[in-house]
CSV table of C-alpha atoms in Angstrom, one decimal:
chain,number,residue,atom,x,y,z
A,157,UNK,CA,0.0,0.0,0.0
A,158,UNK,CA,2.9,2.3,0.8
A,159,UNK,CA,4.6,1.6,-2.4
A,160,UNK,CA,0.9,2.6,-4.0
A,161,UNK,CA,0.8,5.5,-2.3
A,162,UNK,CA,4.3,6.7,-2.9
A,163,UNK,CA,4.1,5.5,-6.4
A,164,UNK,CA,1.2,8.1,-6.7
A,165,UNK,CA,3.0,11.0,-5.1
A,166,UNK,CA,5.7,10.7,-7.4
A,167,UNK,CA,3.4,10.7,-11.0
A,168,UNK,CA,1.5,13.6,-9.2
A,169,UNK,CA,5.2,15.7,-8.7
A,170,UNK,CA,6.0,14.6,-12.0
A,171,UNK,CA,2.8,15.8,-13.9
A,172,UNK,CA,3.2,19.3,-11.6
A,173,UNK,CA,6.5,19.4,-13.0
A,174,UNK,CA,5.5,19.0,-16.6
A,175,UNK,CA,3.1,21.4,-15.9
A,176,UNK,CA,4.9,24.1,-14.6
A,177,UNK,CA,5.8,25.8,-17.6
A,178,UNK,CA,2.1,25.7,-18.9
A,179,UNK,CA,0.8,27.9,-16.4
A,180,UNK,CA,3.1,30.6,-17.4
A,181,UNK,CA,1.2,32.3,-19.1
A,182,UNK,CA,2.3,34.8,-21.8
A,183,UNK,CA,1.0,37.4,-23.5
A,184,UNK,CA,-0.4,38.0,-27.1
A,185,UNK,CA,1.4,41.4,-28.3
A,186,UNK,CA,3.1,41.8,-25.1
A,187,UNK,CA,5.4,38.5,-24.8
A,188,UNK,CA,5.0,37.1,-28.1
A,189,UNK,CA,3.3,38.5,-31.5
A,190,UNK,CA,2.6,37.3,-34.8
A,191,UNK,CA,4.5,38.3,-38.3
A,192,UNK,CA,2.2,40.2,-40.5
A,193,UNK,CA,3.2,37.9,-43.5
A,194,UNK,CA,1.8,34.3,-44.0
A,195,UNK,CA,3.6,32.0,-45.7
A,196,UNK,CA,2.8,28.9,-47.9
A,197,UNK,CA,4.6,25.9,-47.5
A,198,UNK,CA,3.8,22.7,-50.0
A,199,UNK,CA,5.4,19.3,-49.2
A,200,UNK,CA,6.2,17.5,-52.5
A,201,UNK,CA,6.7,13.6,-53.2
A,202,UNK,CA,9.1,13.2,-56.1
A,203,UNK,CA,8.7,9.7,-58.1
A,204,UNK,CA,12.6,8.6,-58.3
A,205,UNK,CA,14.4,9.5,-61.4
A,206,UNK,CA,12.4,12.5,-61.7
A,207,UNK,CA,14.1,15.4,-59.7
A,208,UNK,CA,15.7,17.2,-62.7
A,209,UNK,CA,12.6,16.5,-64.5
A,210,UNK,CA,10.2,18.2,-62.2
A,211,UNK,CA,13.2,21.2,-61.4
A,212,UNK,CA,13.5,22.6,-64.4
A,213,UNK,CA,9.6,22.5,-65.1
A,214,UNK,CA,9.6,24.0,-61.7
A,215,UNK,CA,12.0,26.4,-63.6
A,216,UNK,CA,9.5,27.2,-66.3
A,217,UNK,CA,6.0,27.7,-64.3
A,218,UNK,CA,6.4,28.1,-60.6
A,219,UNK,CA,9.5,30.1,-60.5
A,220,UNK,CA,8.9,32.0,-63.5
A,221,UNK,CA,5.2,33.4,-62.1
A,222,UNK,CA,6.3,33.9,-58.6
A,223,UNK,CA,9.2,36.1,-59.9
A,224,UNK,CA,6.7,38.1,-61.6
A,225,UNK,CA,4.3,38.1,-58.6
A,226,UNK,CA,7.5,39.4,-56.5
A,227,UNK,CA,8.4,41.8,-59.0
A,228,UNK,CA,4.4,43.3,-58.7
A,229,UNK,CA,4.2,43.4,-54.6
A,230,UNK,CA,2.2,40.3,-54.6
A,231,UNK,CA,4.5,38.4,-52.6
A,232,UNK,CA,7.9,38.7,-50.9
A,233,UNK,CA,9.8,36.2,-51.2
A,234,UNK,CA,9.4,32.3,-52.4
A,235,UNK,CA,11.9,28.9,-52.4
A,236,UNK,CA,12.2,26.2,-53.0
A,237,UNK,CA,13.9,23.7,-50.5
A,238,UNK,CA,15.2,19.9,-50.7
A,239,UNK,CA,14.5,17.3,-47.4
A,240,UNK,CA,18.5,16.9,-46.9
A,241,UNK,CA,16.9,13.6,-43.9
A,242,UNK,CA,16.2,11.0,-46.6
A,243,UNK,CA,13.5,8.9,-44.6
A,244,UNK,CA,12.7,11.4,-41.8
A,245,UNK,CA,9.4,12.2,-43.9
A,246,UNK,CA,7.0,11.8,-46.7
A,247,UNK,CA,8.4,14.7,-49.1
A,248,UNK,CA,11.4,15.4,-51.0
A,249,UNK,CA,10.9,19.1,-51.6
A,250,UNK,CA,9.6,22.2,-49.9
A,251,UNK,CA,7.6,25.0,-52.0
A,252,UNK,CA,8.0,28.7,-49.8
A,253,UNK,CA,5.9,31.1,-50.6
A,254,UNK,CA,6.0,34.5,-48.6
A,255,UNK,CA,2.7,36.6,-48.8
A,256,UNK,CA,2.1,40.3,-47.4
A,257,UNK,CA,-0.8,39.6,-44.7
A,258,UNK,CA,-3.3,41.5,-46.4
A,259,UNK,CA,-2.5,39.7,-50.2
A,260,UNK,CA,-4.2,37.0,-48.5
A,261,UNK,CA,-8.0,37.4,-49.8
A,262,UNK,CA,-8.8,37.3,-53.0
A,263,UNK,CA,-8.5,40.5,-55.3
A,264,UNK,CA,-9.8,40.6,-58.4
A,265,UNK,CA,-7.3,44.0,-59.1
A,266,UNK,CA,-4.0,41.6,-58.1
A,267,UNK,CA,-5.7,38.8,-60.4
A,268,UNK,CA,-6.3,40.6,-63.5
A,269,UNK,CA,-2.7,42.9,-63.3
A,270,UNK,CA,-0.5,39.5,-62.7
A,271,UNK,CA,-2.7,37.8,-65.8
A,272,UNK,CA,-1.8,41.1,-67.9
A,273,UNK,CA,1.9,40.5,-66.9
A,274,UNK,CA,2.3,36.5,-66.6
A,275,UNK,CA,0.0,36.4,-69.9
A,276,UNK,CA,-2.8,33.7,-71.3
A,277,UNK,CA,0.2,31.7,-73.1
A,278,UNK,CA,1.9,31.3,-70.2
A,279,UNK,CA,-1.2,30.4,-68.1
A,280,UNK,CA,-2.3,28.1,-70.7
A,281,UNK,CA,1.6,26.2,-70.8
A,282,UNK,CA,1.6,26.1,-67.1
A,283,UNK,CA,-1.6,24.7,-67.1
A,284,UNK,CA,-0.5,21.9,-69.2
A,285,UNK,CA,2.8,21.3,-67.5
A,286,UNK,CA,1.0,20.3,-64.6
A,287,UNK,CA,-1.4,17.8,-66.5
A,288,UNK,CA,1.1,16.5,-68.9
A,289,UNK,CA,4.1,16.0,-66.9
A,290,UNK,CA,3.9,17.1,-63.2
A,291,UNK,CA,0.7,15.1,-62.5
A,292,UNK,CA,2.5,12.1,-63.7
A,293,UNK,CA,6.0,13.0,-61.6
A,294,UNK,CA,5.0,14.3,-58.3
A,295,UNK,CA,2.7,14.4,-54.9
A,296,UNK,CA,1.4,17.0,-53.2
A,297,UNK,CA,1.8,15.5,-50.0
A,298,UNK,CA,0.5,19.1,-47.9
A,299,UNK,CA,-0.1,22.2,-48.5
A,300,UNK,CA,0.3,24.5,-45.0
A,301,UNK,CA,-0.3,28.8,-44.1
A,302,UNK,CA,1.8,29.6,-41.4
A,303,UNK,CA,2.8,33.0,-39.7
A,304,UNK,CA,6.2,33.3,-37.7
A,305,UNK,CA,5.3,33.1,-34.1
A,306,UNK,CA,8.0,36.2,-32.4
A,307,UNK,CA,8.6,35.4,-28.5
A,308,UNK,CA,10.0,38.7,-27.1
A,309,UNK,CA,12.8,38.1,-25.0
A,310,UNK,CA,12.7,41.4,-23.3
């Protein structure tokens, strides 16, 4: 019974101590804020053999129109990124987007001036990149809208 009881005080300090940290609690906009850009991350299976296939379309439709959207304001920054832990998870490459915050609903002014500047041609080969050969090549495994998460350390 002892051995019971002692056996219970000690998951009881263990879960206080787990807990600790949880009842501190901080602060939205006073210990911690949000970024004001969201970003877009898209996990991607590559079948094997395909890499350098499905880069340089990559090359041709993704990078070329997120250039241009960067190059109009409507986004900051994009990536892409290879899983360098073979195994460790279900994709082999990473798709970054960076988006202002407010570029995040749909404008029908953004649509029409990156369609004027990406172009129906373009539109029309990406559009059959992706049936053709990327639909045959890859995975979208995910596709994930995150803001950074800023602790202040103050």
């Amino acid at each position: 019974m002892k051995k019971l009881m002692l056996g219970g005080i000690v998951a009881a300090l263990a879960l206080t101590t787990v807990s600790a940290p949880a009842s501190a609690q901080l602060r939205e906009y006073e210990d911690y804020e949000y970024s004001d850009s969201v970003v877009e991350l898209t996990t991607v299976r590559v079948d094997p053999g395909q890499m350098d296939t499905y880069l340089e379309g990559l090359r041709q439709t993704w990078v070329a129109s997120n250039e241009v959207a960067k190059q109009m304001g409507h986004v900051i920054d994009y990536g892409i990124y290879a899983n360098m832990a073979p195994g460790s998870g279900d994709f082999h490459l990473l798709l970054v987007i960076e988006f202002p915050g407010e570029n995040l609903q749909p404008s029908r002014e953004r649509y029409d001036a990156f369609m004027e500047a990406w172009g129906e041609a373009n539109m029309e080969n990406s559009n059959q990149t992706v049936l053709n050969v990327y639909n045959e090549i890859r995975e979208l495994q995910g596709v994930y809208l995150t803001r950074e998460i800023m602790i202040n350390m103050d």
